[in-house]
PDB file of C-alpha atoms in Angstrom:
ATOM      1  CA  UNK S   4       6.484 -34.693 -43.313  1.00 36.00           C
ATOM      2  CA  UNK S   5       9.879 -33.083 -43.197  1.00 37.00           C
ATOM      3  CA  UNK S   6      10.813 -30.189 -41.129  1.00 39.00           C
ATOM      4  CA  UNK S   7      13.923 -28.143 -41.891  1.00 38.00           C
ATOM      5  CA  UNK S   8      15.386 -26.478 -38.830  1.00 38.00           C
ATOM      6  CA  UNK S   9      18.271 -24.216 -37.852  1.00 37.00           C
ATOM      7  CA  UNK S  10      21.394 -25.575 -36.184  1.00 38.00           C
ATOM      8  CA  UNK S  11      23.260 -22.882 -34.272  1.00 40.00           C
ATOM      9  CA  UNK S  12      25.554 -25.484 -32.679  1.00 41.00           C
ATOM     10  CA  UNK S  13      28.283 -27.163 -34.689  1.00 44.00           C
ATOM     11  CA  UNK S  14      29.196 -29.670 -32.000  1.00 40.00           C
ATOM     12  CA  UNK S  15      27.860 -32.519 -34.168  1.00 42.00           C
ATOM     13  CA  UNK S  16      30.375 -31.787 -36.915  1.00 43.00           C
ATOM     14  CA  UNK S  17      33.097 -34.427 -37.184  1.00 41.00           C
ATOM     15  CA  UNK S  18      36.665 -33.259 -36.768  1.00 38.00           C
ATOM     16  CA  UNK S  19      38.383 -32.589 -40.073  1.00 40.00           C
ATOM     17  CA  UNK S  20      42.055 -33.078 -40.757  1.00 47.00           C
ATOM     18  CA  UNK S  21      42.645 -29.704 -42.365  1.00 49.00           C
ATOM     19  CA  UNK S  22      41.255 -26.194 -42.667  1.00 61.00           C
ATOM     20  CA  UNK S  23      39.913 -26.935 -46.147  1.00 64.00           C
ATOM     21  CA  UNK S  24      37.884 -29.810 -44.759  1.00 69.00           C
ATOM     22  CA  UNK S  25      36.275 -27.559 -42.179  1.00 68.00           C
ATOM     23  CA  UNK S  26      35.470 -24.979 -44.856  1.00 71.00           C
ATOM     24  CA  UNK S  27      33.799 -27.674 -46.935  1.00 77.00           C
ATOM     25  CA  UNK S  28      31.753 -28.885 -43.964  1.00 78.00           C
ATOM     26  CA  UNK S  29      30.349 -25.452 -43.176  1.00 79.00           C
ATOM     27  CA  UNK S  30      29.833 -24.683 -46.870  1.00 78.00           C
ATOM     28  CA  UNK S  31      27.973 -27.982 -47.250  1.00 75.00           C
ATOM     29  CA  UNK S  32      25.625 -27.116 -44.389  1.00 77.00           C
ATOM     30  CA  UNK S  33      24.949 -23.670 -45.854  1.00 76.00           C
ATOM     31  CA  UNK S  34      24.224 -24.996 -49.356  1.00 71.00           C
ATOM     32  CA  UNK S  35      21.953 -27.729 -47.968  1.00 70.00           C
ATOM     33  CA  UNK S  36      20.113 -25.147 -45.835  1.00 69.00           C
ATOM     34  CA  UNK S  37      21.064 -26.628 -42.478  1.00 74.00           C
ATOM     35  CA  UNK S  38      22.307 -23.089 -41.888  1.00 78.00           C
ATOM     36  CA  UNK S  39      19.641 -20.950 -43.646  1.00 75.00           C
ATOM     37  CA  UNK S  40      20.329 -17.367 -44.780  1.00 75.00           C
ATOM     38  CA  UNK S  41      20.637 -15.026 -41.823  1.00 78.00           C
ATOM     39  CA  UNK S  42      21.281 -17.741 -39.218  1.00 80.00           C
ATOM     40  CA  UNK S  43      23.903 -16.971 -36.589  1.00 84.00           C
ATOM     41  CA  UNK S  44      27.104 -19.013 -36.576  1.00 87.00           C
ATOM     42  CA  UNK S  45      29.252 -19.618 -33.461  1.00 86.00           C
ATOM     43  CA  UNK S  46      32.001 -17.186 -32.573  1.00 86.00           C
ATOM     44  CA  UNK S  47      35.577 -18.032 -33.546  1.00 85.00           C
ATOM     45  CA  UNK S  48      36.458 -18.965 -29.987  1.00 87.00           C
ATOM     46  CA  UNK S  49      33.355 -21.121 -29.422  1.00 87.00           C
ATOM     47  CA  UNK S  50      33.717 -22.937 -32.741  1.00 83.00           C
ATOM     48  CA  UNK S  51      37.390 -23.539 -32.024  1.00 83.00           C
ATOM     49  CA  UNK S  52      36.499 -25.086 -28.667  1.00 84.00           C
ATOM     50  CA  UNK S  53      33.830 -27.299 -30.242  1.00 81.00           C
ATOM     51  CA  UNK S  54      36.154 -28.559 -32.961  1.00 77.00           C
ATOM     52  CA  UNK S  55      39.182 -28.629 -30.612  1.00 80.00           C
ATOM     53  CA  UNK S  56      41.331 -26.545 -32.941  1.00 82.00           C
ATOM     54  CA  UNK S  57      43.277 -23.316 -32.621  1.00 84.00           C
ATOM     55  CA  UNK S  58      41.222 -20.132 -32.885  1.00 84.00           C
ATOM     56  CA  UNK S  59      43.414 -18.897 -35.751  1.00 85.00           C
ATOM     57  CA  UNK S  60      42.310 -21.922 -37.795  1.00 84.00           C
ATOM     58  CA  UNK S  61      38.686 -20.817 -37.401  1.00 84.00           C
ATOM     59  CA  UNK S  62      39.663 -17.246 -38.294  1.00 86.00           C
ATOM     60  CA  UNK S  63      41.055 -18.530 -41.589  1.00 85.00           C
ATOM     61  CA  UNK S  64      37.951 -20.667 -42.208  1.00 84.00           C
ATOM     62  CA  UNK S  65      35.649 -17.696 -41.721  1.00 86.00           C
ATOM     63  CA  UNK S  66      37.871 -15.503 -43.914  1.00 86.00           C
ATOM     64  CA  UNK S  67      37.608 -18.043 -46.749  1.00 84.00           C
ATOM     65  CA  UNK S  68      33.822 -18.300 -46.366  1.00 83.00           C
ATOM     66  CA  UNK S  69      33.555 -14.505 -46.277  1.00 84.00           C
ATOM     67  CA  UNK S  70      35.602 -14.192 -49.472  1.00 80.00           C
ATOM     68  CA  UNK S  71      33.312 -16.747 -51.140  1.00 77.00           C
ATOM     69  CA  UNK S  72      30.236 -14.706 -50.197  1.00 79.00           C
ATOM     70  CA  UNK S  73      28.806 -17.444 -47.999  1.00 81.00           C
ATOM     71  CA  UNK S  74      28.831 -15.507 -44.736  1.00 84.00           C
ATOM     72  CA  UNK S  75      28.519 -11.907 -43.544  1.00 86.00           C
ATOM     73  CA  UNK S  76      30.375 -10.316 -40.646  1.00 84.00           C
ATOM     74  CA  UNK S  77      29.242  -7.100 -38.958  1.00 80.00           C
ATOM     75  CA  UNK S  78      30.598  -5.519 -35.817  1.00 78.00           C
ATOM     76  CA  UNK S  79      28.324  -6.305 -32.909  1.00 77.00           C
ATOM     77  CA  UNK S  80      26.089  -8.780 -34.756  1.00 78.00           C
ATOM     78  CA  UNK S  81      28.442 -11.733 -35.110  1.00 85.00           C
ATOM     79  CA  UNK S  82      28.930 -14.041 -38.089  1.00 87.00           C
ATOM     80  CA  UNK S  83      25.849 -14.961 -40.087  1.00 86.00           C
ATOM     81  CA  UNK S  84      25.045 -16.911 -43.222  1.00 84.00           C
ATOM     82  CA  UNK S  85      24.813 -14.514 -46.147  1.00 80.00           C
ATOM     83  CA  UNK S  86      21.328 -13.188 -46.954  1.00 70.00           C
ATOM     84  CA  UNK S  87      22.317 -11.949 -50.406  1.00 61.00           C
ATOM     85  CA  UNK S  88      21.241 -13.851 -53.507  1.00 42.00           C
ATOM     86  CA  UNK S  89      24.601 -15.458 -54.193  1.00 42.00           C
ATOM     87  CA  UNK S  90      25.177 -18.548 -56.312  1.00 43.00           C
ATOM     88  CA  UNK S  91      22.772 -21.301 -55.330  1.00 44.00           C
ATOM     89  CA  UNK S  92      20.562 -19.180 -53.053  1.00 44.00           C
ATOM     90  CA  UNK S  93      17.428 -18.505 -55.083  1.00 45.00           C
ATOM     91  CA  UNK S  94      14.979 -15.671 -54.531  1.00 47.00           C
ATOM     92  CA  UNK S  95      12.120 -16.040 -52.100  1.00 49.00           C
ATOM     93  CA  UNK S  96      14.140 -17.806 -49.405  1.00 55.00           C
ATOM     94  CA  UNK S  97      12.073 -18.239 -46.247  1.00 60.00           C
ATOM     95  CA  UNK S  98      13.524 -16.594 -43.169  1.00 59.00           C
ATOM     96  CA  UNK S  99      13.264 -19.592 -40.843  1.00 60.00           C
ATOM     97  CA  UNK S 100      15.034 -17.732 -38.063  1.00 56.00           C
ATOM     98  CA  UNK S 101      12.118 -15.311 -37.710  1.00 59.00           C
ATOM     99  CA  UNK S 102       9.743 -18.254 -37.446  1.00 62.00           C
ATOM    100  CA  UNK S 103      11.782 -20.067 -34.824  1.00 59.00           C
ATOM    101  CA  UNK S 104      12.065 -16.940 -32.702  1.00 56.00           C
ATOM    102  CA  UNK S 105       8.332 -16.338 -33.044  1.00 56.00           C
ATOM    103  CA  UNK S 106       7.163 -19.579 -31.420  1.00 59.00           C
ATOM    104  CA  UNK S 107       5.605 -18.620 -28.072  1.00 58.00           C
ATOM    105  CA  UNK S 108       3.333 -21.525 -27.153  1.00 61.00           C
ATOM    106  CA  UNK S 109       4.113 -22.885 -23.717  1.00 58.00           C
ATOM    107  CA  UNK S 110       3.043 -26.211 -22.234  1.00 59.00           C
ATOM    108  CA  UNK S 111       0.181 -26.138 -19.740  1.00 59.00           C
ATOM    109  CA  UNK S 112       2.477 -26.983 -16.835  1.00 62.00           C
ATOM    110  CA  UNK S 113      -0.146 -26.606 -14.053  1.00 69.00           C
ATOM    111  CA  UNK S 114      -2.543 -28.869 -15.950  1.00 67.00           C
ATOM    112  CA  UNK S 115       0.177 -31.439 -16.697  1.00 69.00           C
ATOM    113  CA  UNK S 116       1.186 -31.447 -13.025  1.00 74.00           C
ATOM    114  CA  UNK S 117      -2.434 -31.941 -11.965  1.00 76.00           C
ATOM    115  CA  UNK S 118      -2.880 -34.862 -14.359  1.00 73.00           C
ATOM    116  CA  UNK S 119       0.268 -36.573 -13.053  1.00 74.00           C
ATOM    117  CA  UNK S 120      -0.853 -36.104  -9.450  1.00 77.00           C
ATOM    118  CA  UNK S 121      -4.264 -37.584 -10.172  1.00 77.00           C
ATOM    119  CA  UNK S 122      -2.757 -40.492 -12.099  1.00 74.00           C
ATOM    120  CA  UNK S 123      -0.366 -41.339  -9.281  1.00 75.00           C
ATOM    121  CA  UNK S 124      -3.195 -41.341  -6.741  1.00 78.00           C
ATOM    122  CA  UNK S 125      -5.296 -43.902  -8.613  1.00 76.00           C
ATOM    123  CA  UNK S 126      -4.458 -47.609  -8.594  1.00 72.00           C
ATOM    124  CA  UNK S 127      -4.879 -50.109 -11.423  1.00 72.00           C
ATOM    125  CA  UNK S 128      -4.828 -47.629 -14.293  1.00 70.00           C
ATOM    126  CA  UNK S 129      -3.206 -47.904 -17.715  1.00 66.00           C
ATOM    127  CA  UNK S 130      -1.266 -45.095 -19.324  1.00 65.00           C
ATOM    128  CA  UNK S 131      -2.594 -44.943 -22.884  1.00 67.00           C
ATOM    129  CA  UNK S 132      -0.294 -42.048 -23.787  1.00 62.00           C
ATOM    130  CA  UNK S 133       2.804 -44.217 -23.956  1.00 61.00           C
ATOM    131  CA  UNK S 134       3.658 -47.388 -25.801  1.00 64.00           C
ATOM    132  CA  UNK S 135       5.180 -49.280 -22.878  1.00 67.00           C
ATOM    133  CA  UNK S 136       3.600 -52.400 -21.428  1.00 69.00           C
ATOM    134  CA  UNK S 137       2.533 -52.344 -17.764  1.00 69.00           C
ATOM    135  CA  UNK S 138       5.189 -53.927 -15.581  1.00 70.00           C
ATOM    136  CA  UNK S 139       2.914 -56.866 -14.697  1.00 74.00           C
ATOM    137  CA  UNK S 140       2.530 -57.692 -18.384  1.00 75.00           C
ATOM    138  CA  UNK S 141       6.204 -57.346 -19.312  1.00 75.00           C
ATOM    139  CA  UNK S 142       7.955 -60.692 -19.910  1.00 77.00           C
ATOM    140  CA  UNK S 143      10.768 -59.785 -17.551  1.00 74.00           C
ATOM    141  CA  UNK S 144      12.081 -63.302 -16.927  1.00 76.00           C
ATOM    142  CA  UNK S 145      12.071 -64.089 -20.648  1.00 77.00           C
ATOM    143  CA  UNK S 146      13.963 -60.885 -21.432  1.00 75.00           C
ATOM    144  CA  UNK S 147      16.538 -61.658 -18.765  1.00 74.00           C
ATOM    145  CA  UNK S 148      17.222 -65.056 -20.338  1.00 75.00           C
ATOM    146  CA  UNK S 149      17.653 -63.457 -23.752  1.00 73.00           C
ATOM    147  CA  UNK S 150      19.917 -60.684 -22.526  1.00 70.00           C
ATOM    148  CA  UNK S 151      22.062 -62.537 -19.989  1.00 70.00           C
ATOM    149  CA  UNK S 152      24.931 -62.945 -22.455  1.00 68.00           C
ATOM    150  CA  UNK S 153      24.707 -59.398 -23.822  1.00 65.00           C
ATOM    151  CA  UNK S 154      26.966 -56.849 -22.193  1.00 59.00           C
ATOM    152  CA  UNK S 155      25.540 -53.719 -23.855  1.00 60.00           C
ATOM    153  CA  UNK S 156      21.824 -53.148 -24.308  1.00 56.00           C
ATOM    154  CA  UNK S 157      20.317 -50.084 -25.958  1.00 58.00           C
ATOM    155  CA  UNK S 158      16.899 -49.620 -24.414  1.00 54.00           C
ATOM    156  CA  UNK S 159      16.321 -46.031 -25.487  1.00 56.00           C
ATOM    157  CA  UNK S 160      16.004 -44.023 -28.675  1.00 60.00           C
ATOM    158  CA  UNK S 161      19.053 -43.869 -30.913  1.00 72.00           C
ATOM    159  CA  UNK S 162      18.661 -40.137 -31.603  1.00 81.00           C
ATOM    160  CA  UNK S 163      16.063 -37.489 -30.826  1.00 82.00           C
ATOM    161  CA  UNK S 164      15.635 -36.812 -34.557  1.00 87.00           C
ATOM    162  CA  UNK S 165      15.138 -40.487 -35.405  1.00 87.00           C
ATOM    163  CA  UNK S 166      17.330 -43.404 -36.403  1.00 89.00           C
ATOM    164  CA  UNK S 167      20.297 -42.223 -38.464  1.00 90.00           C
ATOM    165  CA  UNK S 168      19.954 -44.904 -41.156  1.00 91.00           C
ATOM    166  CA  UNK S 169      16.272 -44.048 -41.620  1.00 91.00           C
ATOM    167  CA  UNK S 170      17.034 -40.323 -41.923  1.00 91.00           C
ATOM    168  CA  UNK S 171      19.797 -41.026 -44.433  1.00 92.00           C
ATOM    169  CA  UNK S 172      17.374 -43.170 -46.462  1.00 92.00           C
ATOM    170  CA  UNK S 173      14.758 -40.396 -46.422  1.00 90.00           C
ATOM    171  CA  UNK S 174      17.369 -37.868 -47.577  1.00 90.00           C
ATOM    172  CA  UNK S 175      18.307 -40.225 -50.438  1.00 91.00           C
ATOM    173  CA  UNK S 176      14.687 -40.569 -51.537  1.00 88.00           C
ATOM    174  CA  UNK S 177      14.137 -36.807 -51.352  1.00 85.00           C
ATOM    175  CA  UNK S 178      16.986 -36.375 -53.824  1.00 88.00           C
ATOM    176  CA  UNK S 179      16.001 -39.261 -56.097  1.00 87.00           C
ATOM    177  CA  UNK S 180      12.251 -38.548 -56.231  1.00 83.00           C
ATOM    178  CA  UNK S 181      12.012 -34.779 -55.784  1.00 80.00           C
ATOM    179  CA  UNK S 182      15.528 -33.504 -56.565  1.00 84.00           C
ATOM    180  CA  UNK S 183      15.591 -31.924 -53.103  1.00 83.00           C
ATOM    181  CA  UNK S 184      19.003 -31.734 -51.476  1.00 84.00           C
ATOM    182  CA  UNK S 185      18.674 -32.638 -47.816  1.00 84.00           C
ATOM    183  CA  UNK S 186      20.911 -34.235 -45.225  1.00 87.00           C
ATOM    184  CA  UNK S 187      20.097 -36.546 -42.342  1.00 88.00           C
ATOM    185  CA  UNK S 188      20.686 -33.655 -39.944  1.00 86.00           C
ATOM    186  CA  UNK S 189      17.856 -31.702 -41.616  1.00 85.00           C
ATOM    187  CA  UNK S 190      15.264 -34.431 -41.043  1.00 90.00           C
ATOM    188  CA  UNK S 191      13.130 -35.143 -37.988  1.00 90.00           C
ATOM    189  CA  UNK S 192      11.190 -38.406 -37.838  1.00 90.00           C
ATOM    190  CA  UNK S 193       7.858 -38.094 -36.012  1.00 88.00           C
ATOM    191  CA  UNK S 194       5.255 -40.606 -34.905  1.00 83.00           C
ATOM    192  CA  UNK S 195       2.685 -39.188 -37.315  1.00 82.00           C
ATOM    193  CA  UNK S 196       1.027 -36.130 -38.813  1.00 83.00           C
ATOM    194  CA  UNK S 197      -0.335 -34.878 -35.492  1.00 84.00           C
ATOM    195  CA  UNK S 198       3.086 -34.794 -33.865  1.00 86.00           C
ATOM    196  CA  UNK S 199       4.501 -32.981 -36.894  1.00 87.00           C
ATOM    197  CA  UNK S 200       1.744 -30.378 -36.742  1.00 86.00           C
ATOM    198  CA  UNK S 201       2.295 -30.041 -33.006  1.00 85.00           C
ATOM    199  CA  UNK S 202       5.984 -29.265 -33.589  1.00 86.00           C
ATOM    200  CA  UNK S 203       5.070 -26.655 -36.192  1.00 86.00           C
ATOM    201  CA  UNK S 204       2.546 -24.924 -33.938  1.00 84.00           C
ATOM    202  CA  UNK S 205       4.901 -24.978 -30.962  1.00 83.00           C
ATOM    203  CA  UNK S 206       8.079 -23.874 -32.739  1.00 82.00           C
ATOM    204  CA  UNK S 207       7.131 -21.851 -35.808  1.00 84.00           C
ATOM    205  CA  UNK S 208       3.844 -20.120 -34.984  1.00 87.00           C
ATOM    206  CA  UNK S 209       2.460 -17.803 -32.318  1.00 85.00           C
ATOM    207  CA  UNK S 210      -1.015 -17.199 -30.862  1.00 84.00           C
ATOM    208  CA  UNK S 211      -3.060 -15.095 -33.254  1.00 86.00           C
ATOM    209  CA  UNK S 212      -1.178 -16.182 -36.378  1.00 89.00           C
ATOM    210  CA  UNK S 213      -3.339 -17.016 -39.394  1.00 91.00           C
ATOM    211  CA  UNK S 214      -2.934 -20.308 -41.235  1.00 92.00           C
ATOM    212  CA  UNK S 215      -4.610 -21.821 -44.287  1.00 94.00           C
ATOM    213  CA  UNK S 216      -5.849 -25.387 -44.700  1.00 92.00           C
ATOM    214  CA  UNK S 217      -7.926 -27.130 -47.337  1.00 93.00           C
ATOM    215  CA  UNK S 218     -11.709 -27.050 -47.053  1.00 90.00           C
ATOM    216  CA  UNK S 219     -12.915 -29.683 -46.465  1.00 89.00           C
ATOM    217  CA  UNK S 220      -9.985 -31.323 -44.669  1.00 87.00           C
ATOM    218  CA  UNK S 221      -9.476 -34.018 -42.068  1.00 82.00           C
ATOM    219  CA  UNK S 222      -7.141 -31.592 -40.299  1.00 80.00           C
ATOM    220  CA  UNK S 223     -10.254 -29.718 -39.119  1.00 72.00           C
ATOM    221  CA  UNK S 224     -10.692 -32.553 -36.619  1.00 68.00           C
ATOM    222  CA  UNK S 225      -7.391 -31.675 -34.928  1.00 70.00           C
ATOM    223  CA  UNK S 226      -7.933 -29.433 -31.886  1.00 72.00           C
ATOM    224  CA  UNK S 227      -4.327 -28.241 -31.969  1.00 75.00           C
ATOM    225  CA  UNK S 228      -4.958 -25.093 -33.983  1.00 78.00           C
ATOM    226  CA  UNK S 229      -7.908 -23.792 -32.002  1.00 71.00           C
ATOM    227  CA  UNK S 230      -6.414 -24.702 -28.620  1.00 74.00           C
ATOM    228  CA  UNK S 231      -3.239 -22.765 -29.388  1.00 77.00           C
ATOM    229  CA  UNK S 232      -5.049 -19.617 -30.512  1.00 80.00           C
ATOM    230  CA  UNK S 233      -4.312 -19.835 -34.238  1.00 85.00           C
ATOM    231  CA  UNK S 234      -6.741 -18.373 -36.761  1.00 88.00           C
ATOM    232  CA  UNK S 235      -7.717 -21.014 -39.325  1.00 89.00           C
ATOM    233  CA  UNK S 236      -8.930 -20.132 -42.830  1.00 91.00           C
ATOM    234  CA  UNK S 237     -10.109 -22.555 -45.502  1.00 91.00           C
ATOM    235  CA  UNK S 238      -8.949 -22.990 -49.100  1.00 94.00           C
ATOM    236  CA  UNK S 239     -11.860 -24.459 -51.122  1.00 93.00           C
ATOM    237  CA  UNK S 240     -11.068 -27.720 -52.936  1.00 93.00           C
ATOM    238  CA  UNK S 241     -12.438 -28.482 -56.417  1.00 93.00           C
ATOM    239  CA  UNK S 242     -11.752 -31.378 -58.791  1.00 92.00           C
ATOM    240  CA  UNK S 243      -8.130 -30.216 -59.249  1.00 91.00           C
ATOM    241  CA  UNK S 244      -7.338 -29.292 -55.663  1.00 92.00           C
ATOM    242  CA  UNK S 245      -7.122 -25.801 -54.200  1.00 95.00           C
ATOM    243  CA  UNK S 246      -7.035 -22.664 -56.342  1.00 95.00           C
ATOM    244  CA  UNK S 247      -3.588 -21.041 -55.948  1.00 95.00           C
ATOM    245  CA  UNK S 248      -5.038 -17.554 -56.281  1.00 95.00           C
ATOM    246  CA  UNK S 249      -7.068 -18.147 -53.109  1.00 96.00           C
ATOM    247  CA  UNK S 250      -3.766 -18.155 -51.234  1.00 96.00           C
ATOM    248  CA  UNK S 251      -3.064 -14.607 -52.390  1.00 96.00           C
ATOM    249  CA  UNK S 252      -6.566 -13.537 -51.324  1.00 95.00           C
ATOM    250  CA  UNK S 253      -6.129 -14.977 -47.834  1.00 94.00           C
ATOM    251  CA  UNK S 254      -2.678 -13.448 -47.502  1.00 95.00           C
ATOM    252  CA  UNK S 255      -3.960  -9.981 -48.385  1.00 94.00           C
ATOM    253  CA  UNK S 256      -6.908 -10.255 -45.996  1.00 93.00           C
ATOM    254  CA  UNK S 257      -5.380 -12.139 -43.068  1.00 93.00           C
ATOM    255  CA  UNK S 258      -1.598 -12.278 -43.595  1.00 93.00           C
ATOM    256  CA  UNK S 259      -1.511 -16.067 -43.377  1.00 94.00           C
ATOM    257  CA  UNK S 260       1.840 -17.408 -42.172  1.00 92.00           C
ATOM    258  CA  UNK S 261       1.550 -21.112 -42.959  1.00 93.00           C
ATOM    259  CA  UNK S 262      -0.221 -23.434 -45.417  1.00 94.00           C
ATOM    260  CA  UNK S 263      -1.147 -27.057 -44.673  1.00 92.00           C
ATOM    261  CA  UNK S 264      -1.828 -29.177 -47.767  1.00 93.00           C
ATOM    262  CA  UNK S 265      -2.713 -32.805 -48.520  1.00 91.00           C
ATOM    263  CA  UNK S 266      -2.153 -32.715 -52.306  1.00 90.00           C
ATOM    264  CA  UNK S 267      -2.285 -36.393 -53.307  1.00 89.00           C
ATOM    265  CA  UNK S 268      -5.628 -38.166 -52.816  1.00 90.00           C
ATOM    266  CA  UNK S 269      -6.726 -35.407 -50.515  1.00 90.00           C
ATOM    267  CA  UNK S 270      -8.686 -36.488 -47.457  1.00 87.00           C
ATOM    268  CA  UNK S 271     -11.714 -36.549 -47.718  1.00 89.00           C
ATOM    269  CA  UNK S 272     -12.254 -35.460 -51.353  1.00 90.00           C
ATOM    270  CA  UNK S 273      -9.652 -37.853 -52.907  1.00 90.00           C
ATOM    271  CA  UNK S 274      -8.626 -35.124 -55.367  1.00 92.00           C
ATOM    272  CA  UNK S 275      -5.079 -34.855 -56.710  1.00 92.00           C
ATOM    273  CA  UNK S 276      -3.561 -31.395 -57.023  1.00 92.00           C
ATOM    274  CA  UNK S 277      -2.769 -30.726 -60.692  1.00 92.00           C
ATOM    275  CA  UNK S 278       0.822 -30.083 -61.760  1.00 90.00           C
ATOM    276  CA  UNK S 279       0.062 -26.588 -63.050  1.00 93.00           C
ATOM    277  CA  UNK S 280      -1.512 -25.614 -59.749  1.00 95.00           C
ATOM    278  CA  UNK S 281       1.387 -27.085 -57.789  1.00 92.00           C
ATOM    279  CA  UNK S 282       3.844 -24.966 -59.759  1.00 93.00           C
ATOM    280  CA  UNK S 283       1.759 -21.839 -59.212  1.00 95.00           C
ATOM    281  CA  UNK S 284       1.448 -22.577 -55.470  1.00 95.00           C
ATOM    282  CA  UNK S 285       5.229 -22.945 -55.239  1.00 92.00           C
ATOM    283  CA  UNK S 286       5.686 -19.596 -57.006  1.00 94.00           C
ATOM    284  CA  UNK S 287       3.244 -17.840 -54.693  1.00 94.00           C
ATOM    285  CA  UNK S 288       4.762 -19.366 -51.564  1.00 93.00           C
ATOM    286  CA  UNK S 289       8.229 -18.244 -52.694  1.00 90.00           C
ATOM    287  CA  UNK S 290       7.038 -14.712 -53.487  1.00 91.00           C
ATOM    288  CA  UNK S 291       5.210 -14.308 -50.161  1.00 91.00           C
ATOM    289  CA  UNK S 292       7.678 -16.346 -48.062  1.00 89.00           C
ATOM    290  CA  UNK S 293       4.946 -18.664 -46.778  1.00 92.00           C
ATOM    291  CA  UNK S 294       6.092 -22.155 -45.689  1.00 92.00           C
ATOM    292  CA  UNK S 295       4.026 -25.161 -46.794  1.00 92.00           C
ATOM    293  CA  UNK S 296       3.487 -28.313 -44.773  1.00 90.00           C
ATOM    294  CA  UNK S 297       2.766 -31.159 -47.180  1.00 89.00           C
ATOM    295  CA  UNK S 298       0.974 -34.244 -45.877  1.00 86.00           C
ATOM    296  CA  UNK S 299       1.647 -36.641 -48.750  1.00 81.00           C
ATOM    297  CA  UNK S 300       1.349 -40.162 -47.379  1.00 77.00           C
ATOM    298  CA  UNK S 301      -0.524 -41.386 -50.475  1.00 74.00           C
ATOM    299  CA  UNK S 302       2.003 -40.181 -53.022  1.00 67.00           C
ATOM    300  CA  UNK S 303       2.555 -43.165 -55.357  1.00 58.00           C
ATOM    301  CA  UNK S 304       6.319 -42.535 -55.357  1.00 55.00           C
ATOM    302  CA  UNK S 305       6.410 -43.186 -51.623  1.00 51.00           C
ATOM    303  CA  UNK S 306       4.354 -46.404 -51.640  1.00 46.00           C
TER     304      UNK S 306
END
């Protein structure tokens, strides 16, 4: 599963040697939807500080992007990526910013604190939530002998979004297999489908929002939706998958805001969504601005 998300901080951009290079970098991120339509860009002063360049250089960069129709500038509202249907921006673009700002689920901090207190008060327990070995089972002496000649040891995660090489490989496959332009910065690697769904519910949805999932579906076994106050509605599955027109019906009745699909060898029916239905679903989602989460682990192109 791939989640596209908004970057309002350009601190990860490498320093360019000229103004044209900086224009190309920002343009690249806009075209590849790292900066979706309507997203807020840093001020001239802030961007200049991040890139360690003179503010007038950033002024020129923004002027060039404005002339190209890539950004919009309004007094009091800052600099934003253009929302008009210019060039490569097709119709039906999802307003991700509204989704990100809508996420209101908060962690159950009192409950988490209580669990930690109880765990610390009990001896001889194993933490099944993590993947680390208990200290008494860790081969400490063996590790010391292996690492004694190594001066630098990376014992943590390389990046919060996942290993860079893996994300670059995924971006390459997205282009080769699906003709989807994505960059490593637009990809988040998760531990599995449940973590991906958790991120969606926490960041893109709010209590009371309506979502659609296939019926039957293994996702019904996940307590995430009910525990976070989402309203779940089913899309009946036949021999060719879901009926696209059912999406329109649910939208009119319940204003669904998200669709979760398992199109290839759907679990548990094993059906494969037909090409004609996939095209129609894509059209409907674009018209209604409804994001789709696609669980596609059995796609033959990915095996």
